[in-house]
Amino acid sequence: MDPKDLNVTRGKLIHQGKANNVYETDHDEYLELEASDRISAGNGAKTDVISGKGVANNTISKAIFTKLDELGVKNHYVCPGSNECSKIVLKTEPILLEVIGRYFATGSYLKRYPETPDMMPFVPMFIEFTEKDDARNDPPILAEDVVQQGILDGFELDKIQKATRQIGEALKDFFAQCGGKLIDFKVEFGRLPDGTIILIDEISPDTCRILDANTGDVLDKDRFRKDMGNIAEAYTEMMNRVNNMDQ
Ligand code: TMP
């Protein structure tokens, strides 16, 4: 859909997250989500600004949400926004969970279970939940407790687990088509006013680990987390690959 057809106008800034800005619009059902150049790790312990990251993340996110929609995964992406870093999205009530899909063991999994061989494959993909709660450092939560704590009912939990598997397979294919290997990813969900649960937030090198399939080069936020340098180059490289895939 073309934003001109929707005739959506950006309103005031209503939320500034660690990496994204959220604006209201003159339509009650839409928000404008803008990817900034801000980057952070360790729940905000380490921050910086990476020129070009906002454009890259927004470009990659839009392409992934469009692909997922084609595959029947309902998500909040509506159309491009008022600038190249932004998109119009459906307004939802966010579910305060981060859903992590792991194809290989790395990151916080290895910190919790240091005896696990680095990059040990998970077959099938392993799903974990963390609570979205900065004050408590986004603690891990068992699937059973997601229901016990009233965050989701059992039916919704099942739907989100199935959707996350479908999203994982779609992301694996998507990144393989641009010469990448998906290691793990994080997704979030929200409820529309009628209660329907849809995929929200962003899917980008900030929220996925992706290696170059041939060289093993790191093409995601681990370059920042691990002080590897060439951060802007990695995001731009992923964006260029996604843009070339479209042709
Ligand atoms: P982790 O190994 O640090 O738990 O990260 C797993 C995946 O989730 C990785 O692709 C990065 C992503 N992620 C986020 O997008 N946001 C977060 O706050 C965290 C902790 C991880």
mmCIF file of C-alpha atoms and ligand atoms in Angstrom:
data_model
loop_
_atom_site.group_PDB
_atom_site.id
_atom_site.type_symbol
_atom_site.label_atom_id
_atom_site.label_comp_id
_atom_site.label_asym_id
_atom_site.label_seq_id
_atom_site.Cartn_x
_atom_site.Cartn_y
_atom_site.Cartn_z
ATOM 1 C CA MET A 1 0.000 0.000 0.000
ATOM 2 C CA ASP A 2 1.228 3.517 -0.773
ATOM 3 C CA PRO A 3 1.283 5.933 2.231
ATOM 4 C CA LYS A 4 -0.194 8.609 -0.073
ATOM 5 C CA ASP A 5 -3.251 6.381 -0.551
ATOM 6 C CA LEU A 6 -3.566 6.042 3.215
ATOM 7 C CA ASN A 7 -2.956 9.762 3.686
ATOM 8 C CA VAL A 8 -1.225 9.252 7.032
ATOM 9 C CA THR A 9 0.512 12.231 8.642
ATOM 10 C CA ARG A 10 3.118 11.841 11.362
ATOM 11 C CA GLY A 11 2.184 13.336 14.736
ATOM 12 C CA LYS A 12 4.179 13.813 17.915
ATOM 13 C CA LEU A 13 6.909 11.566 19.318
ATOM 14 C CA ILE A 14 5.284 9.304 21.891
ATOM 15 C CA HIS A 15 8.140 6.949 22.761
ATOM 16 C CA GLN A 16 11.898 6.969 22.350
ATOM 17 C CA GLY A 17 13.275 3.442 22.744
ATOM 18 C CA LYS A 18 16.913 2.375 22.779
ATOM 19 C CA ALA A 19 17.018 2.166 18.974
ATOM 20 C CA ASN A 20 13.593 3.206 17.670
ATOM 21 C CA ASN A 21 11.350 6.276 17.851
ATOM 22 C CA VAL A 22 7.570 5.876 17.840
ATOM 23 C CA TYR A 23 5.285 8.652 16.563
ATOM 24 C CA GLU A 24 1.541 8.905 16.698
ATOM 25 C CA THR A 25 -0.256 9.634 13.423
ATOM 26 C CA ASP A 26 -3.519 11.323 12.508
ATOM 27 C CA HIS A 27 -5.070 7.827 12.194
ATOM 28 C CA ASP A 28 -5.924 6.128 15.469
ATOM 29 C CA GLU A 29 -5.031 2.666 14.162
ATOM 30 C CA TYR A 30 -1.534 3.543 12.856
ATOM 31 C CA LEU A 31 1.802 4.557 14.374
ATOM 32 C CA GLU A 32 4.986 5.610 12.600
ATOM 33 C CA LEU A 33 8.021 3.584 13.707
ATOM 34 C CA GLU A 34 11.389 5.157 12.959
ATOM 35 C CA ALA A 35 14.672 3.253 13.163
ATOM 36 C CA SER A 36 17.371 5.549 14.561
ATOM 37 C CA ASP A 37 21.159 5.326 14.257
ATOM 38 C CA ARG A 38 21.395 4.665 18.008
ATOM 39 C CA ILE A 39 22.899 1.345 19.032
ATOM 40 C CA SER A 40 23.065 -0.207 22.485
ATOM 41 C CA ALA A 41 24.022 -3.447 24.187
ATOM 42 C CA GLY A 42 23.799 -4.878 27.681
ATOM 43 C CA ASN A 43 20.418 -3.242 28.421
ATOM 44 C CA GLY A 44 21.831 0.208 27.621
ATOM 45 C CA ALA A 45 25.178 -0.308 29.405
ATOM 46 C CA LYS A 46 27.037 0.443 26.174
ATOM 47 C CA THR A 47 25.735 2.913 23.586
ATOM 48 C CA ASP A 48 26.889 4.634 20.400
ATOM 49 C CA VAL A 49 25.560 6.120 17.166
ATOM 50 C CA ILE A 50 26.212 4.304 13.889
ATOM 51 C CA SER A 51 25.553 6.468 10.857
ATOM 52 C CA GLY A 52 23.330 4.693 8.329
ATOM 53 C CA LYS A 53 22.068 2.002 10.719
ATOM 54 C CA GLY A 54 18.516 3.404 10.796
ATOM 55 C CA VAL A 55 18.149 3.295 7.015
ATOM 56 C CA ALA A 56 19.665 -0.176 6.833
ATOM 57 C CA ASN A 57 17.502 -1.647 9.605
ATOM 58 C CA ASN A 58 14.320 -0.090 8.241
ATOM 59 C CA THR A 59 15.045 -1.315 4.701
ATOM 60 C CA ILE A 60 15.769 -4.847 5.930
ATOM 61 C CA SER A 61 12.767 -4.906 8.306
ATOM 62 C CA LYS A 62 10.347 -3.739 5.590
ATOM 63 C CA ALA A 63 11.582 -6.433 3.183
ATOM 64 C CA ILE A 64 11.263 -9.155 5.859
ATOM 65 C CA PHE A 65 7.800 -8.077 7.021
ATOM 66 C CA THR A 66 6.631 -7.968 3.386
ATOM 67 C CA LYS A 67 7.977 -11.495 2.818
ATOM 68 C CA LEU A 68 6.379 -12.780 6.032
ATOM 69 C CA ASP A 69 3.039 -11.265 5.052
ATOM 70 C CA GLU A 70 3.234 -13.109 1.708
ATOM 71 C CA LEU A 71 3.805 -16.311 3.696
ATOM 72 C CA GLY A 72 0.716 -15.649 5.827
ATOM 73 C CA VAL A 73 2.475 -14.398 8.974
ATOM 74 C CA LYS A 74 0.321 -11.479 10.139
ATOM 75 C CA ASN A 75 2.492 -8.513 11.134
ATOM 76 C CA HIS A 76 2.206 -4.799 11.867
ATOM 77 C CA TYR A 77 3.913 -3.435 8.732
ATOM 78 C CA VAL A 78 1.543 -1.329 6.631
ATOM 79 C CA CYS A 79 3.659 0.804 4.268
ATOM 80 C CA PRO A 80 6.772 3.025 4.105
ATOM 81 C CA GLY A 81 6.756 6.062 6.385
ATOM 82 C CA SER A 82 7.607 9.728 5.916
ATOM 83 C CA ASN A 83 11.353 9.098 5.566
ATOM 84 C CA GLU A 84 13.671 6.266 4.596
ATOM 85 C CA CYS A 85 14.158 5.245 8.248
ATOM 86 C CA SER A 86 10.467 4.906 9.034
ATOM 87 C CA LYS A 87 7.405 2.797 8.386
ATOM 88 C CA ILE A 88 3.698 2.993 9.135
ATOM 89 C CA VAL A 89 2.611 0.160 11.408
ATOM 90 C CA LEU A 90 -0.616 -1.047 13.015
ATOM 91 C CA LYS A 91 -1.043 0.079 16.612
ATOM 92 C CA THR A 92 -1.139 -2.865 19.020
ATOM 93 C CA GLU A 93 -0.952 -3.515 22.727
ATOM 94 C CA PRO A 94 2.573 -4.978 22.996
ATOM 95 C CA ILE A 95 2.901 -8.345 24.759
ATOM 96 C CA LEU A 96 5.744 -7.927 27.268
ATOM 97 C CA LEU A 97 7.765 -10.890 26.023
ATOM 98 C CA GLU A 98 10.820 -11.381 23.831
ATOM 99 C CA VAL A 99 10.657 -14.654 21.925
ATOM 100 C CA ILE A 100 14.074 -15.983 20.931
ATOM 101 C CA GLY A 101 14.614 -18.646 18.282
ATOM 102 C CA ARG A 102 18.017 -20.375 18.279
ATOM 103 C CA TYR A 103 19.411 -22.529 15.458
ATOM 104 C CA PHE A 104 22.911 -22.571 17.014
ATOM 105 C CA ALA A 105 24.147 -22.094 20.589
ATOM 106 C CA THR A 106 25.840 -18.762 21.201
ATOM 107 C CA GLY A 107 25.318 -15.468 23.067
ATOM 108 C CA SER A 108 23.458 -15.593 26.373
ATOM 109 C CA TYR A 109 22.788 -19.337 25.966
ATOM 110 C CA LEU A 110 26.525 -20.044 26.281
ATOM 111 C CA LYS A 111 26.798 -17.662 29.238
ATOM 112 C CA ARG A 112 24.093 -19.639 31.052
ATOM 113 C CA TYR A 113 25.389 -23.051 29.953
ATOM 114 C CA PRO A 114 29.158 -22.608 29.437
ATOM 115 C CA GLU A 115 29.776 -26.327 28.934
ATOM 116 C CA THR A 116 27.767 -26.249 25.693
ATOM 117 C CA PRO A 117 29.995 -26.430 22.582
ATOM 118 C CA ASP A 118 30.088 -23.055 20.811
ATOM 119 C CA MET A 119 27.630 -23.043 17.854
ATOM 120 C CA MET A 120 26.156 -26.419 18.743
ATOM 121 C CA PRO A 121 23.147 -26.834 16.407
ATOM 122 C CA PHE A 122 19.615 -27.034 17.820
ATOM 123 C CA VAL A 123 17.385 -29.395 15.843
ATOM 124 C CA PRO A 124 14.575 -28.465 15.880
ATOM 125 C CA MET A 125 15.096 -24.757 16.486
ATOM 126 C CA PHE A 126 15.056 -23.970 20.213
ATOM 127 C CA ILE A 127 12.580 -21.363 21.518
ATOM 128 C CA GLU A 128 13.116 -19.321 24.693
ATOM 129 C CA PHE A 129 11.186 -16.489 26.294
ATOM 130 C CA THR A 130 12.391 -13.471 28.238
ATOM 131 C CA GLU A 131 10.218 -10.893 29.940
ATOM 132 C CA LYS A 132 10.366 -7.360 28.530
ATOM 133 C CA ASP A 133 11.297 -5.637 31.746
ATOM 134 C CA ASP A 134 14.375 -3.376 31.661
ATOM 135 C CA ALA A 135 14.299 -2.841 35.441
ATOM 136 C CA ARG A 136 14.756 -6.618 35.944
ATOM 137 C CA ASN A 137 17.154 -6.984 32.988
ATOM 138 C CA ASP A 138 14.684 -8.902 30.763
ATOM 139 C CA PRO A 139 14.849 -12.159 32.782
ATOM 140 C CA PRO A 140 14.283 -15.567 31.139
ATOM 141 C CA ILE A 141 10.809 -17.026 31.785
ATOM 142 C CA LEU A 142 9.630 -20.602 31.276
ATOM 143 C CA ALA A 143 6.842 -21.202 28.737
ATOM 144 C CA GLU A 144 4.744 -22.637 31.603
ATOM 145 C CA ASP A 145 5.250 -19.425 33.604
ATOM 146 C CA VAL A 146 4.261 -17.265 30.610
ATOM 147 C CA VAL A 147 0.824 -18.841 31.074
ATOM 148 C CA GLN A 148 1.018 -19.033 34.891
ATOM 149 C CA GLN A 149 1.811 -15.288 35.054
ATOM 150 C CA GLY A 150 -1.120 -14.467 32.760
ATOM 151 C CA ILE A 151 1.019 -13.011 29.957
ATOM 152 C CA LEU A 152 -0.566 -15.406 27.422
ATOM 153 C CA ASP A 153 -3.220 -18.083 27.661
ATOM 154 C CA GLY A 154 -2.303 -21.621 26.625
ATOM 155 C CA PHE A 155 -3.875 -21.242 23.204
ATOM 156 C CA GLU A 156 -1.980 -17.995 22.548
ATOM 157 C CA LEU A 157 1.305 -19.559 23.728
ATOM 158 C CA ASP A 158 0.835 -22.409 21.256
ATOM 159 C CA LYS A 159 0.071 -19.938 18.443
ATOM 160 C CA ILE A 160 3.152 -17.844 19.225
ATOM 161 C CA GLN A 161 5.408 -20.908 19.375
ATOM 162 C CA LYS A 162 4.093 -22.105 15.991
ATOM 163 C CA ALA A 163 4.408 -18.599 14.488
ATOM 164 C CA THR A 164 7.992 -18.312 15.784
ATOM 165 C CA ARG A 165 8.930 -21.609 14.086
ATOM 166 C CA GLN A 166 7.376 -20.410 10.832
ATOM 167 C CA ILE A 167 9.155 -17.044 11.159
ATOM 168 C CA GLY A 168 12.455 -18.831 11.863
ATOM 169 C CA GLU A 169 12.202 -20.954 8.716
ATOM 170 C CA ALA A 170 11.251 -17.884 6.655
ATOM 171 C CA LEU A 171 14.169 -15.864 8.071
ATOM 172 C CA LYS A 172 16.596 -18.731 7.431
ATOM 173 C CA ASP A 173 15.525 -18.792 3.760
ATOM 174 C CA PHE A 174 15.515 -14.992 3.495
ATOM 175 C CA PHE A 175 19.065 -14.602 4.800
ATOM 176 C CA ALA A 176 20.292 -17.635 2.811
ATOM 177 C CA GLN A 177 19.079 -15.863 -0.336
ATOM 178 C CA CYS A 178 21.396 -12.980 0.503
ATOM 179 C CA GLY A 179 24.379 -15.194 1.289
ATOM 180 C CA GLY A 180 23.825 -15.268 5.041
ATOM 181 C CA LYS A 181 23.465 -17.942 7.699
ATOM 182 C CA LEU A 182 20.900 -17.284 10.441
ATOM 183 C CA ILE A 183 22.188 -18.196 13.914
ATOM 184 C CA ASP A 184 19.411 -16.866 16.162
ATOM 185 C CA PHE A 185 16.766 -14.123 16.332
ATOM 186 C CA LYS A 186 14.332 -12.318 18.618
ATOM 187 C CA VAL A 187 10.728 -11.432 17.816
ATOM 188 C CA GLU A 188 7.929 -9.628 19.623
ATOM 189 C CA PHE A 189 4.154 -9.784 19.342
ATOM 190 C CA GLY A 190 1.239 -7.467 20.088
ATOM 191 C CA ARG A 191 -2.560 -7.569 20.263
ATOM 192 C CA LEU A 192 -4.809 -5.674 17.870
ATOM 193 C CA PRO A 193 -7.948 -4.085 19.402
ATOM 194 C CA ASP A 194 -9.945 -7.229 18.465
ATOM 195 C CA GLY A 195 -7.431 -9.416 20.370
ATOM 196 C CA THR A 196 -5.689 -10.865 17.306
ATOM 197 C CA ILE A 197 -1.996 -11.458 18.021
ATOM 198 C CA ILE A 198 0.409 -10.221 15.333
ATOM 199 C CA LEU A 199 4.181 -9.899 14.911
ATOM 200 C CA ILE A 200 5.453 -6.388 15.770
ATOM 201 C CA ASP A 201 8.704 -4.428 16.356
ATOM 202 C CA GLU A 202 11.582 -4.885 13.881
ATOM 203 C CA ILE A 203 13.568 -7.762 12.400
ATOM 204 C CA SER A 204 17.062 -6.602 11.479
ATOM 205 C CA PRO A 205 20.767 -7.162 12.212
ATOM 206 C CA ASP A 206 19.963 -5.636 15.634
ATOM 207 C CA THR A 207 17.608 -8.524 16.418
ATOM 208 C CA CYS A 208 19.207 -11.447 14.547
ATOM 209 C CA ARG A 209 22.650 -13.011 14.411
ATOM 210 C CA ILE A 210 23.699 -13.517 10.789
ATOM 211 C CA LEU A 211 27.039 -14.775 9.465
ATOM 212 C CA ASP A 212 28.276 -14.596 5.894
ATOM 213 C CA ALA A 213 27.567 -18.111 4.609
ATOM 214 C CA ASN A 214 30.962 -18.376 2.879
ATOM 215 C CA THR A 215 33.426 -16.456 5.038
ATOM 216 C CA GLY A 216 31.723 -16.626 8.455
ATOM 217 C CA ASP A 217 32.046 -12.832 8.772
ATOM 218 C CA VAL A 218 29.711 -11.353 11.393
ATOM 219 C CA LEU A 219 26.972 -9.237 9.747
ATOM 220 C CA ASP A 220 24.990 -8.151 12.816
ATOM 221 C CA LYS A 221 25.077 -6.293 16.143
ATOM 222 C CA ASP A 222 27.668 -8.704 17.574
ATOM 223 C CA ARG A 223 30.208 -6.442 15.797
ATOM 224 C CA PHE A 224 29.197 -3.761 18.327
ATOM 225 C CA ARG A 225 28.706 -6.097 21.308
ATOM 226 C CA LYS A 226 32.180 -7.599 20.808
ATOM 227 C CA ASP A 227 34.015 -4.414 19.649
ATOM 228 C CA MET A 228 34.806 -5.970 16.267
ATOM 229 C CA GLY A 229 34.760 -2.671 14.307
ATOM 230 C CA ASN A 230 33.273 -2.052 10.812
ATOM 231 C CA ILE A 231 29.770 -1.892 12.298
ATOM 232 C CA ALA A 232 28.271 0.528 9.752
ATOM 233 C CA GLU A 233 29.853 -1.507 6.943
ATOM 234 C CA ALA A 234 28.132 -4.709 8.136
ATOM 235 C CA TYR A 235 24.670 -3.094 8.328
ATOM 236 C CA THR A 236 25.152 -1.447 4.925
ATOM 237 C CA GLU A 237 26.357 -4.742 3.443
ATOM 238 C CA MET A 238 23.194 -6.506 4.670
ATOM 239 C CA MET A 239 21.007 -3.702 3.295
ATOM 240 C CA ASN A 240 22.736 -3.848 -0.104
ATOM 241 C CA ARG A 241 22.289 -7.609 -0.254
ATOM 242 C CA VAL A 242 18.590 -7.244 0.579
ATOM 243 C CA ASN A 243 18.156 -4.516 -2.041
ATOM 244 C CA ASN A 244 19.886 -6.659 -4.678
ATOM 245 C CA MET A 245 17.678 -9.609 -3.751
ATOM 246 C CA ASP A 246 14.621 -7.527 -4.640
ATOM 247 C CA GLN A 247 15.724 -7.045 -8.244
HETATM 248 P P1 TMP B 1 21.089 -13.600 23.282
HETATM 249 O O1 TMP B 1 21.979 -14.733 22.877
HETATM 250 O O2 TMP B 1 21.853 -12.401 23.773
HETATM 251 O O3 TMP B 1 20.009 -14.017 24.213
HETATM 252 O O4 TMP B 1 20.360 -13.098 21.945
HETATM 253 C C1 TMP B 1 19.599 -13.977 21.148
HETATM 254 C C2 TMP B 1 19.067 -13.222 19.946
HETATM 255 O O5 TMP B 1 18.120 -12.247 20.350
HETATM 256 C C3 TMP B 1 20.144 -12.464 19.165
HETATM 257 O O6 TMP B 1 19.871 -12.589 17.788
HETATM 258 C C4 TMP B 1 19.988 -11.039 19.599
HETATM 259 C C5 TMP B 1 18.516 -10.950 19.942
HETATM 260 N N1 TMP B 1 18.233 -10.041 21.036
HETATM 261 C C6 TMP B 1 17.530 -8.868 20.807
HETATM 262 O O7 TMP B 1 17.144 -8.586 19.684
HETATM 263 N N2 TMP B 1 17.270 -8.046 21.858
HETATM 264 C C7 TMP B 1 17.667 -8.325 23.125
HETATM 265 O O8 TMP B 1 17.395 -7.518 24.043
HETATM 266 C C8 TMP B 1 18.393 -9.539 23.349
HETATM 267 C C9 TMP B 1 18.867 -9.899 24.737
HETATM 268 C C10 TMP B 1 18.651 -10.361 22.291
#
